[in-house]
Every structure is written in C-alpha cells, then in structure tokens.
PDB file of C-alpha atoms in Angstrom:
ATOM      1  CA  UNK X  24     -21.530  21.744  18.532  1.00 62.00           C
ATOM      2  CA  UNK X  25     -18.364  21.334  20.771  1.00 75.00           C
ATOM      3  CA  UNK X  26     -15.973  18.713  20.550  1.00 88.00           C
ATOM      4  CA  UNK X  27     -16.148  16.101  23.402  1.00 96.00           C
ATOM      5  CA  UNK X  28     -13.296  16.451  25.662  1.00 97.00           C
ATOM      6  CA  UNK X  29     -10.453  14.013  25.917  1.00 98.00           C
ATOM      7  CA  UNK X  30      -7.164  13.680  27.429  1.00 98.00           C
ATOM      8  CA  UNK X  31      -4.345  14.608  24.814  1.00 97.00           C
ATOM      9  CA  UNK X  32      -2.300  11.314  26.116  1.00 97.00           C
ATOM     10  CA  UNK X  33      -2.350   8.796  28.821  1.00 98.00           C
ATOM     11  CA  UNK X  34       0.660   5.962  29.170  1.00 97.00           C
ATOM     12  CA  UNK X  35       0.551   2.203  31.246  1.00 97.00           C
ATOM     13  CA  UNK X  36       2.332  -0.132  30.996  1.00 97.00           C
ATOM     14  CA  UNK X  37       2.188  -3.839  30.004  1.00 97.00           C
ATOM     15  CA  UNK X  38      -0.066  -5.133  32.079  1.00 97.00           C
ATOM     16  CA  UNK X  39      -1.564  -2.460  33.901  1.00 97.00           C
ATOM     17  CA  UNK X  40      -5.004  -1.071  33.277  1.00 98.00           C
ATOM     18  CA  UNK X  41      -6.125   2.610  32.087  1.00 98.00           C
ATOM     19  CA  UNK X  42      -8.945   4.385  31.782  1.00 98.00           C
ATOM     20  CA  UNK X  43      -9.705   7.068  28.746  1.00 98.00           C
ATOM     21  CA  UNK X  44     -12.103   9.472  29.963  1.00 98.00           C
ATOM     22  CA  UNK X  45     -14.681  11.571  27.761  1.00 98.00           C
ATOM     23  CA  UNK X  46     -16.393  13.870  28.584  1.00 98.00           C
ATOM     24  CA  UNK X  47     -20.124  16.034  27.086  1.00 97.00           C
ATOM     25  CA  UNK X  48     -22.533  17.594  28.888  1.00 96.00           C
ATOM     26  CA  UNK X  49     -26.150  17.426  29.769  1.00 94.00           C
ATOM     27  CA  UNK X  50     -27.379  17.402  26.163  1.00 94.00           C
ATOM     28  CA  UNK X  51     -25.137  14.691  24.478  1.00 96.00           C
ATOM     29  CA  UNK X  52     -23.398  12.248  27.062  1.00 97.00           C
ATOM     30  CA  UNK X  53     -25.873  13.236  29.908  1.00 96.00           C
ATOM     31  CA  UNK X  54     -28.850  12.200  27.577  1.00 96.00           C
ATOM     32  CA  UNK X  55     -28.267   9.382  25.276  1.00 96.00           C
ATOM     33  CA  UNK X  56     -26.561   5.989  25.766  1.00 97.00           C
ATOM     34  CA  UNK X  57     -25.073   6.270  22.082  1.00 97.00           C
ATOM     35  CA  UNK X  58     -21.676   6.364  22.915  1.00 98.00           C
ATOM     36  CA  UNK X  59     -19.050   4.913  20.690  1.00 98.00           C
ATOM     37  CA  UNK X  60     -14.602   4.372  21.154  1.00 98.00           C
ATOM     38  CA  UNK X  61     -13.019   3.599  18.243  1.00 98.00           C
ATOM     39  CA  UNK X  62      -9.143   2.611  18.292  1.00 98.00           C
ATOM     40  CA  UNK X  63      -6.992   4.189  15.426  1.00 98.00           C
ATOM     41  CA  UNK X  64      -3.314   3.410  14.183  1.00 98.00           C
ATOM     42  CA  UNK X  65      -1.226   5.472  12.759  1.00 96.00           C
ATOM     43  CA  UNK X  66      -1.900   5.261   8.506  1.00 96.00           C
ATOM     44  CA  UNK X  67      -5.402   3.334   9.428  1.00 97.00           C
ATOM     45  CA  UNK X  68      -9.347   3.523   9.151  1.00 98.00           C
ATOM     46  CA  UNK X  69     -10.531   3.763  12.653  1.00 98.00           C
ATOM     47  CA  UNK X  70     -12.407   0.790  14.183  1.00 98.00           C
ATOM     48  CA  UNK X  71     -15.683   0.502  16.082  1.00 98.00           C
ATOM     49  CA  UNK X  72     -14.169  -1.139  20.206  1.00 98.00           C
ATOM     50  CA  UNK X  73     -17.193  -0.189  22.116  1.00 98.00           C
ATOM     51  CA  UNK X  74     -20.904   0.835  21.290  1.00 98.00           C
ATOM     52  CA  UNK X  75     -23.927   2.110  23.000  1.00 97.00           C
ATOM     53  CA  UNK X  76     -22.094   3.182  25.611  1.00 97.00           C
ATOM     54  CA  UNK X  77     -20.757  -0.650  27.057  1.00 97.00           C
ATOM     55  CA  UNK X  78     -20.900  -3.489  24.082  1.00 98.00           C
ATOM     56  CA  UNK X  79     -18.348  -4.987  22.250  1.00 98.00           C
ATOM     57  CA  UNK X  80     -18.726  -5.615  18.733  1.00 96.00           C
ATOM     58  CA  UNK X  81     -17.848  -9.318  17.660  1.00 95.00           C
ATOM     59  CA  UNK X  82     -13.973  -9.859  17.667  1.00 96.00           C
ATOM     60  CA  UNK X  83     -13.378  -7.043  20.239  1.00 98.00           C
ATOM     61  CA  UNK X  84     -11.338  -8.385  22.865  1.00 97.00           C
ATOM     62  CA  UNK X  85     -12.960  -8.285  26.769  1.00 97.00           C
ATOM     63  CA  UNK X  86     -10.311  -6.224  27.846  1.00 98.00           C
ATOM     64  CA  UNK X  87     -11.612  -3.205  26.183  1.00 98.00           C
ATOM     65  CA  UNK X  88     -14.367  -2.242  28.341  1.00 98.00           C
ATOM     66  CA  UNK X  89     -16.891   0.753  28.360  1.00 98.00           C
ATOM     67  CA  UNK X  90     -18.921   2.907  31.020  1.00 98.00           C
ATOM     68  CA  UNK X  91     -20.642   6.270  31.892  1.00 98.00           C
ATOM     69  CA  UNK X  92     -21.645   8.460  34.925  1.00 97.00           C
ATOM     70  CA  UNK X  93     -23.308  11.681  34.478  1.00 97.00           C
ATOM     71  CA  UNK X  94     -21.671  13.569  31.345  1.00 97.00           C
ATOM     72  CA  UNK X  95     -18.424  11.345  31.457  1.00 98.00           C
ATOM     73  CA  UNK X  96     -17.923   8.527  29.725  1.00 98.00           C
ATOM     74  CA  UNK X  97     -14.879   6.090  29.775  1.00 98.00           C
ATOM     75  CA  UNK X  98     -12.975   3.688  27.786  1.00 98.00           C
ATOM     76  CA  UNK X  99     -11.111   0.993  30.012  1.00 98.00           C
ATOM     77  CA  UNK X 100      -8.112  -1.288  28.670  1.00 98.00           C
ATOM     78  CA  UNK X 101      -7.326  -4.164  31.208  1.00 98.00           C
ATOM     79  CA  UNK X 102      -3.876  -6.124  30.939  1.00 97.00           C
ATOM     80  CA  UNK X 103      -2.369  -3.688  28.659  1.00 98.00           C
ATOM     81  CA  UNK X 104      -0.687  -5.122  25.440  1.00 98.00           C
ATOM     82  CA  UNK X 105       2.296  -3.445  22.974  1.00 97.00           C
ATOM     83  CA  UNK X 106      -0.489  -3.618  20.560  1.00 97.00           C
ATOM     84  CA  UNK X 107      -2.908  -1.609  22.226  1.00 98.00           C
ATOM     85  CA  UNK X 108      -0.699   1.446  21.803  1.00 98.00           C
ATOM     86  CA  UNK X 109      -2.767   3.768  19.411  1.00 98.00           C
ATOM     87  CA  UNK X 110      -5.528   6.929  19.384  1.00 98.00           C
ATOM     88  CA  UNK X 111      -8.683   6.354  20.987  1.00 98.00           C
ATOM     89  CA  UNK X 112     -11.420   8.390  19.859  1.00 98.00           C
ATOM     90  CA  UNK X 113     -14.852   8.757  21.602  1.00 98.00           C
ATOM     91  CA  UNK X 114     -18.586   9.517  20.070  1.00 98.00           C
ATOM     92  CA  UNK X 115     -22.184  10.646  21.595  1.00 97.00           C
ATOM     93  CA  UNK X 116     -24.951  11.364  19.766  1.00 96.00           C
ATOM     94  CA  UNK X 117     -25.747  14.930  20.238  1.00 94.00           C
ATOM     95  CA  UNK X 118     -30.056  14.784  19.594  1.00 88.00           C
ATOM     96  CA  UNK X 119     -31.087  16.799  16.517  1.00 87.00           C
ATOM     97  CA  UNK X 120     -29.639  13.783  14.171  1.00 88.00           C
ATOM     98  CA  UNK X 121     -25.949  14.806  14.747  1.00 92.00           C
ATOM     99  CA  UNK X 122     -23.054  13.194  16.320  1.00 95.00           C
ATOM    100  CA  UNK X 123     -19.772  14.260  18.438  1.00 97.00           C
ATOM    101  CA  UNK X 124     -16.402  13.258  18.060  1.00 97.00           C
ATOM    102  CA  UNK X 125     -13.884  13.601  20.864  1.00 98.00           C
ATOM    103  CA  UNK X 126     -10.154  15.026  20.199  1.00 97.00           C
ATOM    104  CA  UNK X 127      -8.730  11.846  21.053  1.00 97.00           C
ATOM    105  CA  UNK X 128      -6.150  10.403  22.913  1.00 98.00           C
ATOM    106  CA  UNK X 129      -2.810   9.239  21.971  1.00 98.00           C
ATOM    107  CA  UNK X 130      -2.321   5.989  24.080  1.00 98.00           C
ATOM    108  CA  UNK X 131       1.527   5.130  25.164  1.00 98.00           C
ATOM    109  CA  UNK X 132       2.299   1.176  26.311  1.00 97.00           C
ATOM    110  CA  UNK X 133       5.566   2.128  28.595  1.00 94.00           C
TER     111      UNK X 133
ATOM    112  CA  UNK Y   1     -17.161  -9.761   3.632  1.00 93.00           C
ATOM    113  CA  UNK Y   2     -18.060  -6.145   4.225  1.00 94.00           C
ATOM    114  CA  UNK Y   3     -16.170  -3.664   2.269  1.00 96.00           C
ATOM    115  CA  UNK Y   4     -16.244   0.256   1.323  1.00 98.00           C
ATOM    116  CA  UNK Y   5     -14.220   1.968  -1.163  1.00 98.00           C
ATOM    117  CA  UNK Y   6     -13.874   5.409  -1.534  1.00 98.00           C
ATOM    118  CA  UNK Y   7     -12.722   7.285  -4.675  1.00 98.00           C
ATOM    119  CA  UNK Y   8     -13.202  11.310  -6.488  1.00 98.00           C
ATOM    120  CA  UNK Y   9     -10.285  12.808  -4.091  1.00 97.00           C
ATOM    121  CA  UNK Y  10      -7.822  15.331  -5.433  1.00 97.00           C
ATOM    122  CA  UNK Y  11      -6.314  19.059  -5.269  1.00 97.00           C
ATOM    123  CA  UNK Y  12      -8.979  21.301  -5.719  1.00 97.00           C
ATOM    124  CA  UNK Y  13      -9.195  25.390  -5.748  1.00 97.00           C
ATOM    125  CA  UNK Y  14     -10.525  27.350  -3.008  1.00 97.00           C
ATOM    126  CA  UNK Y  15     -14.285  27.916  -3.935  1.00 97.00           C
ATOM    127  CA  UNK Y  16     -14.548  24.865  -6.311  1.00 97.00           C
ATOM    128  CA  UNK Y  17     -16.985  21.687  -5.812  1.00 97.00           C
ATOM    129  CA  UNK Y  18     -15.631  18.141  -5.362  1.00 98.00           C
ATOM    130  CA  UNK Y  19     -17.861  14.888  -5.149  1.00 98.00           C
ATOM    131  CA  UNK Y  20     -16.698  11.888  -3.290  1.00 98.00           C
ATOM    132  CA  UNK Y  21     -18.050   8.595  -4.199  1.00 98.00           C
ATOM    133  CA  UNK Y  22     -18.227   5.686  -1.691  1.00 98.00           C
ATOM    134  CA  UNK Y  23     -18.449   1.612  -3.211  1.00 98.00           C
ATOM    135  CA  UNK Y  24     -20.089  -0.401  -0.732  1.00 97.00           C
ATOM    136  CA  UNK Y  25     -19.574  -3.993  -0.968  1.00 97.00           C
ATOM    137  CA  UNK Y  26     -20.795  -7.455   0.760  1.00 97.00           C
ATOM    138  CA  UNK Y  27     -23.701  -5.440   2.077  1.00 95.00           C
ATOM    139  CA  UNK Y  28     -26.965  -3.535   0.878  1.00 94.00           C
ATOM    140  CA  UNK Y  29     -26.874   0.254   1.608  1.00 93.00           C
ATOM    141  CA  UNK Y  30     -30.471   0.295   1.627  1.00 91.00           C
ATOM    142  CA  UNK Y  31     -30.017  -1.729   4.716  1.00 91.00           C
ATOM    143  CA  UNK Y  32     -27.648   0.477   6.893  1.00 93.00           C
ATOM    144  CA  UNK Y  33     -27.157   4.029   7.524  1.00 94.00           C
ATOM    145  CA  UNK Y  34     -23.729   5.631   5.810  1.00 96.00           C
ATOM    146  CA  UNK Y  35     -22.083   8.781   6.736  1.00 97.00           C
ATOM    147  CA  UNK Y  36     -19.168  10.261   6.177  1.00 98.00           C
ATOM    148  CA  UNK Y  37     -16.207  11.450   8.595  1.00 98.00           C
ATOM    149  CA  UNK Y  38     -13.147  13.331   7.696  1.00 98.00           C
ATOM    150  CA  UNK Y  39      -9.530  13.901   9.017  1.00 98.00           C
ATOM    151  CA  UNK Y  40      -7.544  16.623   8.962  1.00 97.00           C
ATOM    152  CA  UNK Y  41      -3.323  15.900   8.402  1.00 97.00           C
ATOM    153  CA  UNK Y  42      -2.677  15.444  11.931  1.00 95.00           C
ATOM    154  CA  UNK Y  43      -5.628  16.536  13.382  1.00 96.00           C
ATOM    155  CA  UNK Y  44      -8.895  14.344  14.940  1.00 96.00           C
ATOM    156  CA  UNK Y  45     -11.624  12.648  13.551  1.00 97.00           C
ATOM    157  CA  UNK Y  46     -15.200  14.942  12.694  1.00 97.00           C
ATOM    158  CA  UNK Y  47     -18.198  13.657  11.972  1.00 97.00           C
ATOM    159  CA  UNK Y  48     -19.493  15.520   8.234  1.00 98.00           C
ATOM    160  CA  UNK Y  49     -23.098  13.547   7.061  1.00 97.00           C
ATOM    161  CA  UNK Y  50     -25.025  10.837   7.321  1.00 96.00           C
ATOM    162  CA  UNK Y  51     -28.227   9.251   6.068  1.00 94.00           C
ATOM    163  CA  UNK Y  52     -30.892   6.550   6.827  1.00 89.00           C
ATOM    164  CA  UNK Y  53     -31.254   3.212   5.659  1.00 80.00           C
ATOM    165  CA  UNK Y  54     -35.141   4.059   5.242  1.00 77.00           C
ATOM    166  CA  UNK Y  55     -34.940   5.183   1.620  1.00 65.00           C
ATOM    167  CA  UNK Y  56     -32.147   7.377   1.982  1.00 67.00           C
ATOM    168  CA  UNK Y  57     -34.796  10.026   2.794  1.00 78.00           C
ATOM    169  CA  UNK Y  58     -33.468  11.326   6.199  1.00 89.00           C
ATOM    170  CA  UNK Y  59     -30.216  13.191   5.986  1.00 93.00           C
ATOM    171  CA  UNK Y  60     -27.690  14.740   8.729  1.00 93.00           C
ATOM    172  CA  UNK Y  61     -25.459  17.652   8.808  1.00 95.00           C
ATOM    173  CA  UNK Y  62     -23.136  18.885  11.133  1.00 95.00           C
ATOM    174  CA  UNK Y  63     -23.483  22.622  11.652  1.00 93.00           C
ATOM    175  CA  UNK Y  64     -20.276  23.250   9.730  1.00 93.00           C
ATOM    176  CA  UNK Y  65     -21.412  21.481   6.881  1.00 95.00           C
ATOM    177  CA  UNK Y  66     -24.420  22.556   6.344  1.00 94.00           C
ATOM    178  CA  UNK Y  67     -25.719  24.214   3.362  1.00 94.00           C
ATOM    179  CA  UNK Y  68     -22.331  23.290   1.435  1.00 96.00           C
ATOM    180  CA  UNK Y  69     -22.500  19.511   1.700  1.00 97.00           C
ATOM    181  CA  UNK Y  70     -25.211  17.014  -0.067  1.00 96.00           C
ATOM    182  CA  UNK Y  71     -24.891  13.361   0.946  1.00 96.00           C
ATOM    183  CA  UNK Y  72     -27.228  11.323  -1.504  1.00 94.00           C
ATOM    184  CA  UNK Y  73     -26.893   7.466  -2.752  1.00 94.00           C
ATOM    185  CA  UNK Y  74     -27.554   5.710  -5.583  1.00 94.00           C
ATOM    186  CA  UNK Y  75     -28.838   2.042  -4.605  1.00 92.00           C
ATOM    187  CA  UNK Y  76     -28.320   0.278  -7.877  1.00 95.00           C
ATOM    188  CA  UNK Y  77     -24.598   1.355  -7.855  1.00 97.00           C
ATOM    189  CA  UNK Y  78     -24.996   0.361  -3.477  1.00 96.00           C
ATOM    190  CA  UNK Y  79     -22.443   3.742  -3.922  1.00 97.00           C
ATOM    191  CA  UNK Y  80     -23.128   7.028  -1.592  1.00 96.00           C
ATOM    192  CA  UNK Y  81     -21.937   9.807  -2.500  1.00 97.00           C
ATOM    193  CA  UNK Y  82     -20.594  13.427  -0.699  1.00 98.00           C
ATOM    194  CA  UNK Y  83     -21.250  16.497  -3.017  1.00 98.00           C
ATOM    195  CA  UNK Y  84     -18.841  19.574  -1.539  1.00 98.00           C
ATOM    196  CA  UNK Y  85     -19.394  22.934  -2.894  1.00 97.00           C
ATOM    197  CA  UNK Y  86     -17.665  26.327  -2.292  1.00 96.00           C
ATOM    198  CA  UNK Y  87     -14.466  24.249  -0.488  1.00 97.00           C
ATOM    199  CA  UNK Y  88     -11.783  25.970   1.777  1.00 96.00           C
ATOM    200  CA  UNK Y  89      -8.562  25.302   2.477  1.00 97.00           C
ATOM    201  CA  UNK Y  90      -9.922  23.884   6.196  1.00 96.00           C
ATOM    202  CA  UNK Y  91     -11.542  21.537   4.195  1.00 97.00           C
ATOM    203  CA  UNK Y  92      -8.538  19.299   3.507  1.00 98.00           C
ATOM    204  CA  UNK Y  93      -8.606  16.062   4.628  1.00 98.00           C
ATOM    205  CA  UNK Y  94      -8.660  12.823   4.372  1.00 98.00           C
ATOM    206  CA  UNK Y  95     -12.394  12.035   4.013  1.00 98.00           C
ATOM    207  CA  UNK Y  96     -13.812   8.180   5.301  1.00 98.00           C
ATOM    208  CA  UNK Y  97     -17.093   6.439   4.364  1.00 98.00           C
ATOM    209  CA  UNK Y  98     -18.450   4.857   7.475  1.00 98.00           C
ATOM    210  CA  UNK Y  99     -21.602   2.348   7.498  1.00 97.00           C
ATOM    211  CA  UNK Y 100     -23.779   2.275  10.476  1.00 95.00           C
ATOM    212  CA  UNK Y 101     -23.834  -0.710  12.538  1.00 89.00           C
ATOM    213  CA  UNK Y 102     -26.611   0.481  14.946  1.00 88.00           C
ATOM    214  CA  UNK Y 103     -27.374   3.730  15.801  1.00 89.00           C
ATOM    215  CA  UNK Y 104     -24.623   6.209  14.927  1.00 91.00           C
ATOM    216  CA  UNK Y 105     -21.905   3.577  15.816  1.00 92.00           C
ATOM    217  CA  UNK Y 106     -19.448   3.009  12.636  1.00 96.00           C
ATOM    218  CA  UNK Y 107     -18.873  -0.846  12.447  1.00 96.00           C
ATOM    219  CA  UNK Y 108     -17.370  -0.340   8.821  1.00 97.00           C
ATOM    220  CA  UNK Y 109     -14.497   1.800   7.703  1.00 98.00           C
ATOM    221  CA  UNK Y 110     -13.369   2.624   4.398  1.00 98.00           C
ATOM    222  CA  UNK Y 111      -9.670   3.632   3.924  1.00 97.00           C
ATOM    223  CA  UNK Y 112     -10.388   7.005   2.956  1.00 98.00           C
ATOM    224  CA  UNK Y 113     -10.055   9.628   0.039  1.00 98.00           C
ATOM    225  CA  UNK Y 114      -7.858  12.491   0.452  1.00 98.00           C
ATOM    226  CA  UNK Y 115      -8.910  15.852  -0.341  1.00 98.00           C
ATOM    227  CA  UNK Y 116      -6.692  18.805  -0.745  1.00 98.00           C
ATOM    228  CA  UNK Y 117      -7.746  22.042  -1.217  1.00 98.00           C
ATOM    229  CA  UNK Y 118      -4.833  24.840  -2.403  1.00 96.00           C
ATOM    230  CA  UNK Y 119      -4.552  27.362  -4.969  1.00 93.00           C
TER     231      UNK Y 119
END
C-alpha cells in the first residue's frame, strides 16, 4: 500500500486559483470514485472539503472544488483567501476495505 | 451537535500494549462507520482501522497494522476503541477518531490522543 502522491507545496496568491494534484494508480484512483481532500491547520483535526471524488459537504465553501482523470485526482481553490493557507491532504479507497492517504501539501497564500 | 473525544494516550515502552478509547457524542455509532487515523510529529496523516456501522462486525486494517491492532466498540458506552499491542517507537503519534460520513470519507474529527512510545 503506497502513499498517494502529492506535491510537497504549491503557493497563489489572493485571488488567484490553484490546483492540488493527487495522484494513485489503476487500482485505487483509477477504480473507485471514493476520493476525499481534507484541509488541516497547523495544531488542528483535519476536516472533510470534498468527497466522492467532487461534493462538498454542507458549510464547504464553492470555491473548493474537486475532479479526476485517469489515476489523478485534483483539489481546486478559486479566489484564494489568507485563510485558505493550510495542508491539504487527499484519500482513495484502495478495494480490499482499505484506504490511502496522500503526503500532503503545504498550501502558501503569497 | 456531533462530537468525538478521544482519551488512553501516554508514554509507553517499546513492546508494551496501549488502548485508545474514542467518546462519540450527538450521534449513534451503530449508525456510522469509525476508524481511526494517526499522525506522526511532523509527518502526514495514515489511515490505521476502521469498522462498519452493520454491527461492528466488518473490520479494516491497513497492512502495517495488521495483526497488532484490534478496533472493537462498545455501543452502550457509543465509545470505539483501538487496542495496540507489541508498539514501536514508529508508532508515536498523535492518534484521531474519525466517523464515517459516507463511504470512507471522515465528516467528523476528534482532536486526537497522543501516543509516545520511548524507553
């Protein structure tokens, strides 16, 4: 069971938009539409941003946004805020009852 | 209001057992899956155990944790539990109790128990 991969960091700035990429292979991300983001601070529980690949949980903000082609998938933040500066962390579900994490990626608002 | 509380942290030997208990609040954990996710000092998030809603009767591993980790519950205490035997020093952590919103997605975070294993 490998890690998904993520970039270390990424930056934007106010305003802008970025994308967090995350990438599995054929028998996690490739397969199953079970992919998760969650946004951590610094000191904090994570929280759930994105589910099943593209839904928002109640209370999530539309900027967050998420998609997936082939064995990638991606987080999107439109109209970056200060506050959106934190880790990002991706999930898939790997089959065989057992889920991925990614490494995560620190997120920089210039 | 949703809630989870973990608890049963500490320092710990190399090679002894350690069980985490996890208080779920505002919410029946007969109705939701719960697993359990841990974080190194520094380091990312890993996904440890998890369990159905179905009568607790289906139960996940991840390969690492397998054969020295028991997730169980106890419904009339709506408290799940992580029983870790023969720990290592790569076990220490900071270990969260996650419910499970849908399918493997973790709408509910608790703030976490730390565990520390040192001689």
């Amino acid at each position: 069971q490998s890690a998904l991969t993520q970039p270390a960091s990424v930056s934007g700035s106010p305003g802008q938009s970025i994308t967090i990429s995350c990438t599995g292979t054929s028998s996690d991300i490739g397969t199953y539409n079970y992919v998760s983001w969650f946004q951590q601070y610094p000191g904090k529980a994570p929280k759930l941003m994105i589910f099943d690949v593209n839904v928002r949980p109640s209370g999530v903000s539309d900027r967050f946004s998420g998609s997936k082609s082939g064995n990638t998938a991606s987080l999107t933040i439109s109209g970056l805020q200060a506050e959106d500066e934190a880790d990002y962390y991706c999930t898939s579900y790997s089959g065989a009852d057992t889920l991925l994490f990614g490494g995560g990626t620190k997120l920089t608002v210039l | 209001q949703r809630q989870l509380m973990e608890s049963g942290g500490g320092v710990v030997q190399p090679g002894r057992s350690l069980r985490l208990s996890c208080a779920a609040s505002g919410f029946p954990i007969t109705r939701a899956g719960m697993h359990w996710v841990r974080q190194a000092p520094g380091k990312g998030l890993l996904w440890v155990a998890g369990m159905d809603y179905e009568g607790g009767s289906k139960k996940y591993y991840a390969d690492f944790a397998k054969g020295r980790v028991t997730i169980s519950r106890d419904a009339s205490k709506n408290t799940v539990y992580l029983e870790m035997n023969s720990l290592r020093v790569e076990d220490t952590a900071l270990y969260y109790c996650a419910r499970d919103g849908n399918f493997f997605s973790f709408d509910e975070w608790g703030q976490g128990t730390m565990v520390t294993v040192s001689s």
